[in-house]
């Protein structure tokens, strides 16, 4: 399995171009390093002392300076050319537009449609169609964060009071891991997100599914769980479309069961983990903004039963 | 009757007279009141090394935590304080001060003068630095240490997201160290420009003096930026100003611009003195003048100037206009030219000289190899597209430890070995020293080389833990093992220093046959530095057969020779302030004011009144022309 | 080593010198450079914040011109005795210096009054918005310099009235104190333009 969070394993146009640029830099700087080592080695090992003339050295230093200038010129040019080409990568296609808003310590992801009903809101997970450029608008609610999907593209900061953006062009289907790269406080280490590159068909299916309101609870347990979640306990912070839960403090839970991880990449999304998260989020991710909610074990299992239907 | 030194007043009689004039009172009071640049410099150096040890211990704690994935050894809250303290301690309490400390000790000796300019300011600078550092560490131990990293980005460091006193402590520490550094810079500029031995025109100055001159000017123009930034931060936090609050017209990037306008020059403020060490060591052990003196001077001057045009390369990911970024890429890369030329000149000096392979020269070799790698990785992160991948990852952590440790600490350890006999009168133990270089070199690379890879494999910096399965586990383990071995090598070095202090081989005035003036007087230097002020006729005065001196300074009071700024023609005799404890009390008052202002803005007012008292006593003249100087007097 | 060769004779050199010859000048100039850099960066911060705002001054009328301009007038006026004092110091005319210093100590007092009134007429609180904060910061920075130099001048005035004043190098101190006052006046002219005129010009 190839690494899912690595700049050395590009799966997008931008990451690929930077990986190539990195090779170029490595080659050129390696060459200069070699020259330094050779000269230094010679200086250390040289035996016939006293034959040196500064005149010859003066010529050599001039040549060396020229060589460096040429090298730097080449590197600057390569860097500039890559930058420009990335800027225009995929400009001939209409990009998918989405917006990521970061907060301590999770990501809200929104695909704006023409109407609210056509808008998808999710969290800690981005779906992208293969081969179509995406333009991600970036904002932050509290402190500075930085979105970094090494396999696809370099990072961009999310800065309160400013809007930045990130363009990318996925070239390979798969699941990748992204992580917050700017120190943002206590749980900066646990602020990851999943990036899923789908085939266009899969993406369309995902989109269609995500536009549906949350399914209604069916079993008794699910109904009890639904009542707890949409009652004041959880709905003050979480939203579930099609229900009375409109909170915006925490992640949108409409499709929570369909996500691969919980709490910004902290936990695998499985029943046992979900139960433990609800029982004591502070034990799992100390300092995060979700308090411990006093629920009996029975209530908890009802809540989990309900949440698991939110696919 | 006043007596001046000269042909008829020389030798032991002169030494006794000068010693009487220039020595401190014995005992605690003399210790407290001393303004002798050598005593102050020694204190400064020792204190900075203690902070290196403390910062290093924090590094080991971090490496212990990061050795395994999902390690629960250190909590997130602790870890964040630890890396913030590590960075803050290393940059503000170790790297910058240690370089100024060496300069405070060495520059007056190298320049051929008896005392640094503004010696009381110098003593004050030390006390402020010490109190600031102690205050930071006490706060850390009381669990109110900084928590937002060494560059404390807002809004994370602002009133809303860093409540409590932790960030105030950080911001005030900045004020302490800046005051200390700025005072030091003014003294050193004045000493270098006005107190050089007659004949030591600018183009005959040792390269170390050039380094310190450039560094001091950089401090003068860079440090006010961080003072301003941290004052804005404190006032946002304490009195509700809105400099950084985006909802009230403030801007988070204002902080970043101000901080890096200081922060980038800061790294060269650390590096350029180290370059000076390397030049002195290379010259002495190659037994020839450094090849390309004018090039070397041009290189440090151009690095010093360029350094003010690069700060945005720390902000490539903040979404500023792309075209503007290209300018900073080009400017950052340009630094490789003077950097590369310097590397060439040192190597050429060794190549064409008759090298004596003593330990300091081996440190230079370790420096060249390591620094060049760090410089080249710097060139990589200077490229915008590459930096967007590498920024805030462990690749950057690797870059800056290569340049900070390889580029500054290795030369520093070489410098300690080189000047140890001057400081103490004894040589450091051999062949331990040489083994130490090799051991440090290998374990350094073992620690930090893998970080390039961890970064490329996607590991962000400043994470207190990381999940298993991303390919980072073994690389981190190797780094952690390396860190402990590297720490052992540093410990070995400290051990060698301590041992050699009492048991080292005795060194004469000039054990290495060096060429610059600090090797002229006996080791350790007498309190008056020079019995007669040397006159300089070349770049390498001690390698000249003829070593003239200029007579005529008074011996019964502290008097210095002032020369012209460019050509160093003798111009004036100037009085030098005798010991005095007011700088110490002024530092205490300043400390109280700074600490008070963390709790109430009114401390700025009453603190200023409190400070005024010792300052007035301090500046009230010591009346140099009175026949009886107030030696050792309070 | 052979006999020490003596060249020249330092004892014939003067023990004071004015301007760039003296170390005092370098110290004072060094601190002027530091504080000048701080002012320059504060100006840069001002324009940076201004560029971020749609409207400048933000949610407030510009500061009233009267008292700031009065401070300009008073400080410019103070340059007359200041220049006179600097010349007297360089002539080493003790009586003139003593008188000049007294004048300089007193002439600041009305400027303190106008300065105090300036704070009342900024038309914005420091905690209102970033514009208010930077405006207050600039005025406060300058005030701190004004007060500090005034205290310096008081101490120097006292000093010059003791027997210490008879020493030649004290005239150098007086001359450098006057130099620092130039800096105070000069920096105020710039701060004044920023606080009072930029908001008017950019409205
Ligand atoms: C001693 C300190 C020191 C030194 C000397 C340097 C030197 C350089 N640094 Fe580094 N840097 C730091 C300390 C230092 N740095 C620190 C502490 C940080 C991180 C701060 C933080 O975020 O916490 C940092 C971060 C940093 C960044 C930001 C990275 C990021 O956060 O994303 C960048 C980007 O441009 C950069 C670039 C450079 C460059 C181009 C040089 C150049 O000066 C290097 C020049 C030297 C050489 C290149 C080698 C010799 C030359 C040759 C052998 C000639 C041939 C070479 C070529 C043709 C290429 N540095
Ligand atoms: C000159 C500066 C300097 C130096 C010397 C070092 C030295 C070391 N540093 Fe670091 N480091 C920084 C400057 C420096 N560092 C900065 C600026 C940062 C960024 C901080 C931030 O992000 O805000 C950083 C961050 C940083 C990180 C990243 C943390 C993170 O992002 O989460 C790591 C991780 O491995 C690290 C490791 C180390 C190690 C292993 C050493 C080793 O070299 C340490 C070696 C050990 C010793 C030197 C101690 C030996 C002595 C003893 C054990 C005896 C004790 C004696 C006494 C108390 C007297 N450093
Ligand atoms: Cu969000 Cu780091
Ligand atoms: Cu930099």
PDB file of C-alpha atoms in Angstrom, chain A residues 4-9 15 18 21-22 25-26 29 33 36-37 39-40 42-44 46 49-50 52 54 56-58 60-61 64-65 68-69 72 75-76 79-80 82-84 104 141-144 148 150 153-157 159-162 164 177 179-190 289, chain B residues 76-77 80 83 147-148 153-156 161 246 251-253 256 288 291 295 317-319 322-323 326 329 333 336-337 340-341 343-344 347-348 350-355 357 365 368-369 372-373 376 379-380 383-393 455-458 460-465 467 470 472:
ATOM      1  CA  UNK A   4      -1.569   8.069   2.053  1.00  0.00           C
ATOM      2  CA  UNK A   5       0.037  11.172   3.524  1.00  0.00           C
ATOM      3  CA  UNK A   6       3.216  11.705   1.589  1.00  0.00           C
ATOM      4  CA  UNK A   7       4.609  14.367  -0.690  1.00  0.00           C
ATOM      5  CA  UNK A   8       6.774  11.718  -2.291  1.00  0.00           C
ATOM      6  CA  UNK A   9       3.813   9.744  -3.608  1.00  0.00           C
ATOM      7  CA  UNK A  15       1.944  17.238  -6.010  1.00  0.00           C
ATOM      8  CA  UNK A  18       6.357  19.619  -7.036  1.00  0.00           C
ATOM      9  CA  UNK A  21      10.693  19.996  -9.018  1.00  0.00           C
ATOM     10  CA  UNK A  22      12.048  18.426  -5.866  1.00  0.00           C
ATOM     11  CA  UNK A  25      16.477  20.652  -6.809  1.00  0.00           C
ATOM     12  CA  UNK A  26      17.900  17.506  -5.319  1.00  0.00           C
ATOM     13  CA  UNK A  29      22.012  20.932  -4.974  1.00  0.00           C
ATOM     14  CA  UNK A  33      27.303  19.523  -2.407  1.00  0.00           C
ATOM     15  CA  UNK A  36      32.059  21.218  -1.880  1.00  0.00           C
ATOM     16  CA  UNK A  37      32.928  17.783  -0.530  1.00  0.00           C
ATOM     17  CA  UNK A  39      37.253  20.456  -2.636  1.00  0.00           C
ATOM     18  CA  UNK A  40      37.128  20.011   1.120  1.00  0.00           C
ATOM     19  CA  UNK A  42      41.272  17.676  -1.336  1.00  0.00           C
ATOM     20  CA  UNK A  43      42.073  20.499   1.053  1.00  0.00           C
ATOM     21  CA  UNK A  44      42.305  17.999   3.892  1.00  0.00           C
ATOM     22  CA  UNK A  46      46.548  17.592  -0.053  1.00  0.00           C
ATOM     23  CA  UNK A  49      51.841  22.218   0.475  1.00  0.00           C
ATOM     24  CA  UNK A  50      53.406  25.527  -0.360  1.00  0.00           C
ATOM     25  CA  UNK A  52      49.672  27.297  -3.889  1.00  0.00           C
ATOM     26  CA  UNK A  54      46.330  32.884  -4.648  1.00  0.00           C
ATOM     27  CA  UNK A  56      44.784  30.596  -9.300  1.00  0.00           C
ATOM     28  CA  UNK A  57      42.387  30.588  -6.383  1.00  0.00           C
ATOM     29  CA  UNK A  58      41.066  33.948  -7.429  1.00  0.00           C
ATOM     30  CA  UNK A  60      38.599  29.582  -9.307  1.00  0.00           C
ATOM     31  CA  UNK A  61      36.466  31.597  -6.934  1.00  0.00           C
ATOM     32  CA  UNK A  64      32.632  29.130  -8.662  1.00  0.00           C
ATOM     33  CA  UNK A  65      30.611  32.290  -8.199  1.00  0.00           C
ATOM     34  CA  UNK A  68      26.500  29.287  -8.403  1.00  0.00           C
ATOM     35  CA  UNK A  69      24.841  32.149 -10.211  1.00  0.00           C
ATOM     36  CA  UNK A  72      20.570  29.648  -8.806  1.00  0.00           C
ATOM     37  CA  UNK A  75      16.600  26.765  -9.896  1.00  0.00           C
ATOM     38  CA  UNK A  76      14.716  30.033  -9.674  1.00  0.00           C
ATOM     39  CA  UNK A  79      10.631  27.053  -9.473  1.00  0.00           C
ATOM     40  CA  UNK A  80       8.911  29.907 -11.235  1.00  0.00           C
ATOM     41  CA  UNK A  82       6.423  25.144 -11.925  1.00  0.00           C
ATOM     42  CA  UNK A  83       4.554  27.765  -9.989  1.00  0.00           C
ATOM     43  CA  UNK A  84       3.046  29.238 -13.127  1.00  0.00           C
ATOM     44  CA  UNK A 104     -10.314  24.078  16.719  1.00  0.00           C
ATOM     45  CA  UNK A 141     -13.372  30.690  12.499  1.00  0.00           C
ATOM     46  CA  UNK A 142     -10.932  30.998  15.356  1.00  0.00           C
ATOM     47  CA  UNK A 143      -7.185  30.692  14.876  1.00  0.00           C
ATOM     48  CA  UNK A 144      -4.924  30.003  11.913  1.00  0.00           C
ATOM     49  CA  UNK A 148      -2.208  20.068   3.708  1.00  0.00           C
ATOM     50  CA  UNK A 150       0.546  16.019   0.671  1.00  0.00           C
ATOM     51  CA  UNK A 153      -1.131  19.495  -3.283  1.00  0.00           C
ATOM     52  CA  UNK A 154       0.931  21.677  -0.997  1.00  0.00           C
ATOM     53  CA  UNK A 155      -0.611  23.522   1.899  1.00  0.00           C
ATOM     54  CA  UNK A 156      -2.475  26.752   2.289  1.00  0.00           C
ATOM     55  CA  UNK A 157      -3.272  28.563   5.517  1.00  0.00           C
ATOM     56  CA  UNK A 159      -6.679  32.654   8.402  1.00  0.00           C
ATOM     57  CA  UNK A 160      -9.452  34.295  10.416  1.00  0.00           C
ATOM     58  CA  UNK A 161     -10.591  37.455   8.713  1.00  0.00           C
ATOM     59  CA  UNK A 162      -9.204  36.436   5.334  1.00  0.00           C
ATOM     60  CA  UNK A 164      -7.582  32.029   0.830  1.00  0.00           C
ATOM     61  CA  UNK A 177      -5.011  11.721   4.610  1.00  0.00           C
ATOM     62  CA  UNK A 179      -3.572  17.140   8.265  1.00  0.00           C
ATOM     63  CA  UNK A 180      -3.606  20.583   9.758  1.00  0.00           C
ATOM     64  CA  UNK A 181      -0.119  21.954   9.339  1.00  0.00           C
ATOM     65  CA  UNK A 182      -0.248  25.208  11.272  1.00  0.00           C
ATOM     66  CA  UNK A 183      -0.009  24.950  15.019  1.00  0.00           C
ATOM     67  CA  UNK A 184      -3.510  25.751  16.255  1.00  0.00           C
ATOM     68  CA  UNK A 185      -3.442  24.881  19.920  1.00  0.00           C
ATOM     69  CA  UNK A 186      -3.981  21.932  22.140  1.00  0.00           C
ATOM     70  CA  UNK A 187      -5.186  19.332  19.631  1.00  0.00           C
ATOM     71  CA  UNK A 188      -3.323  20.489  16.562  1.00  0.00           C
ATOM     72  CA  UNK A 189      -1.935  16.960  16.366  1.00  0.00           C
ATOM     73  CA  UNK A 190      -5.447  15.570  16.014  1.00  0.00           C
ATOM     74  CA  UNK A 289     -14.893  21.557  22.208  1.00  0.00           C
TER      75      UNK A 289
ATOM     76  CA  UNK B  76      -0.732  17.730  24.702  1.00  0.00           C
ATOM     77  CA  UNK B  77      -0.691  20.716  27.019  1.00  0.00           C
ATOM     78  CA  UNK B  80       3.039  22.414  23.586  1.00  0.00           C
ATOM     79  CA  UNK B  83       8.380  22.855  22.319  1.00  0.00           C
ATOM     80  CA  UNK B 147       2.388  27.628  24.815  1.00  0.00           C
ATOM     81  CA  UNK B 148       2.117  29.109  21.345  1.00  0.00           C
ATOM     82  CA  UNK B 153       1.142  33.470  15.964  1.00  0.00           C
ATOM     83  CA  UNK B 154      -1.992  35.416  16.692  1.00  0.00           C
ATOM     84  CA  UNK B 155      -4.918  34.861  17.163  1.00  0.00           C
ATOM     85  CA  UNK B 156      -3.735  31.691  18.876  1.00  0.00           C
ATOM     86  CA  UNK B 161      -7.340  31.693  22.517  1.00  0.00           C
ATOM     87  CA  UNK B 246      -9.761  40.754  12.428  1.00  0.00           C
ATOM     88  CA  UNK B 251      -5.033  41.672  11.057  1.00  0.00           C
ATOM     89  CA  UNK B 252      -3.429  38.386  11.977  1.00  0.00           C
ATOM     90  CA  UNK B 253      -0.837  38.809   9.256  1.00  0.00           C
ATOM     91  CA  UNK B 256       3.569  37.641  10.955  1.00  0.00           C
ATOM     92  CA  UNK B 288      47.657  32.054   6.634  1.00  0.00           C
ATOM     93  CA  UNK B 291      41.798  33.791   1.370  1.00  0.00           C
ATOM     94  CA  UNK B 295      35.116  38.867  -0.560  1.00  0.00           C
ATOM     95  CA  UNK B 317       1.370  29.575   2.633  1.00  0.00           C
ATOM     96  CA  UNK B 318      -0.585  32.628   3.750  1.00  0.00           C
ATOM     97  CA  UNK B 319      -2.073  33.359   0.360  1.00  0.00           C
ATOM     98  CA  UNK B 322       1.936  34.879  -6.017  1.00  0.00           C
ATOM     99  CA  UNK B 323       3.980  37.305  -8.090  1.00  0.00           C
ATOM    100  CA  UNK B 326       8.536  35.040  -6.627  1.00  0.00           C
ATOM    101  CA  UNK B 329      12.139  33.259  -3.730  1.00  0.00           C
ATOM    102  CA  UNK B 333      18.186  32.105  -3.254  1.00  0.00           C
ATOM    103  CA  UNK B 336      23.374  31.196  -1.537  1.00  0.00           C
ATOM    104  CA  UNK B 337      25.896  33.234  -3.512  1.00  0.00           C
ATOM    105  CA  UNK B 340      28.813  29.630  -1.318  1.00  0.00           C
ATOM    106  CA  UNK B 341      31.644  32.096  -1.746  1.00  0.00           C
ATOM    107  CA  UNK B 343      32.449  28.189   1.917  1.00  0.00           C
ATOM    108  CA  UNK B 344      34.896  28.361  -0.959  1.00  0.00           C
ATOM    109  CA  UNK B 347      38.165  25.667   2.040  1.00  0.00           C
ATOM    110  CA  UNK B 348      40.648  27.498  -0.154  1.00  0.00           C
ATOM    111  CA  UNK B 350      42.813  25.328   4.294  1.00  0.00           C
ATOM    112  CA  UNK B 351      43.782  24.060   0.873  1.00  0.00           C
ATOM    113  CA  UNK B 352      46.473  26.640   0.356  1.00  0.00           C
ATOM    114  CA  UNK B 353      47.654  26.939   3.935  1.00  0.00           C
ATOM    115  CA  UNK B 354      49.675  24.669   6.155  1.00  0.00           C
ATOM    116  CA  UNK B 355      46.839  23.307   8.238  1.00  0.00           C
ATOM    117  CA  UNK B 357      44.732  19.612  12.452  1.00  0.00           C
ATOM    118  CA  UNK B 365      35.091  20.736   8.765  1.00  0.00           C
ATOM    119  CA  UNK B 368      31.138  23.063   6.404  1.00  0.00           C
ATOM    120  CA  UNK B 369      29.645  19.679   5.620  1.00  0.00           C
ATOM    121  CA  UNK B 372      26.054  23.250   3.369  1.00  0.00           C
ATOM    122  CA  UNK B 373      23.385  20.564   3.623  1.00  0.00           C
ATOM    123  CA  UNK B 376      20.872  23.661   0.366  1.00  0.00           C
ATOM    124  CA  UNK B 379      17.324  26.819  -1.015  1.00  0.00           C
ATOM    125  CA  UNK B 380      14.705  24.120  -1.473  1.00  0.00           C
ATOM    126  CA  UNK B 383      11.102  27.807  -3.767  1.00  0.00           C
ATOM    127  CA  UNK B 384       7.411  28.636  -3.430  1.00  0.00           C
ATOM    128  CA  UNK B 385       5.950  25.416  -4.863  1.00  0.00           C
ATOM    129  CA  UNK B 386       8.364  23.252  -2.879  1.00  0.00           C
ATOM    130  CA  UNK B 387       7.801  25.195   0.290  1.00  0.00           C
ATOM    131  CA  UNK B 388       4.070  24.725   0.056  1.00  0.00           C
ATOM    132  CA  UNK B 389       4.776  21.043   0.500  1.00  0.00           C
ATOM    133  CA  UNK B 390       7.610  21.397   2.997  1.00  0.00           C
ATOM    134  CA  UNK B 391       6.485  24.327   5.120  1.00  0.00           C
ATOM    135  CA  UNK B 392       5.609  23.467   8.712  1.00  0.00           C
ATOM    136  CA  UNK B 393       6.711  19.899   8.203  1.00  0.00           C
ATOM    137  CA  UNK B 455       8.725  15.744   6.610  1.00  0.00           C
ATOM    138  CA  UNK B 456       8.494  14.608   3.027  1.00  0.00           C
ATOM    139  CA  UNK B 457       6.383  11.716   4.200  1.00  0.00           C
ATOM    140  CA  UNK B 458       3.900  14.227   5.490  1.00  0.00           C
ATOM    141  CA  UNK B 460       3.740  18.195  10.326  1.00  0.00           C
ATOM    142  CA  UNK B 461       5.803  19.853  13.011  1.00  0.00           C
ATOM    143  CA  UNK B 462       4.492  20.734  16.472  1.00  0.00           C
ATOM    144  CA  UNK B 463       2.401  17.614  16.895  1.00  0.00           C
ATOM    145  CA  UNK B 464       2.575  16.019  20.302  1.00  0.00           C
ATOM    146  CA  UNK B 465       1.911  12.631  18.847  1.00  0.00           C
ATOM    147  CA  UNK B 467      -0.726   7.862  14.449  1.00  0.00           C
ATOM    148  CA  UNK B 470       2.009   6.474   8.118  1.00  0.00           C
ATOM    149  CA  UNK B 472       6.959   7.725  10.343  1.00  0.00           C
TER     150      UNK B 472
END
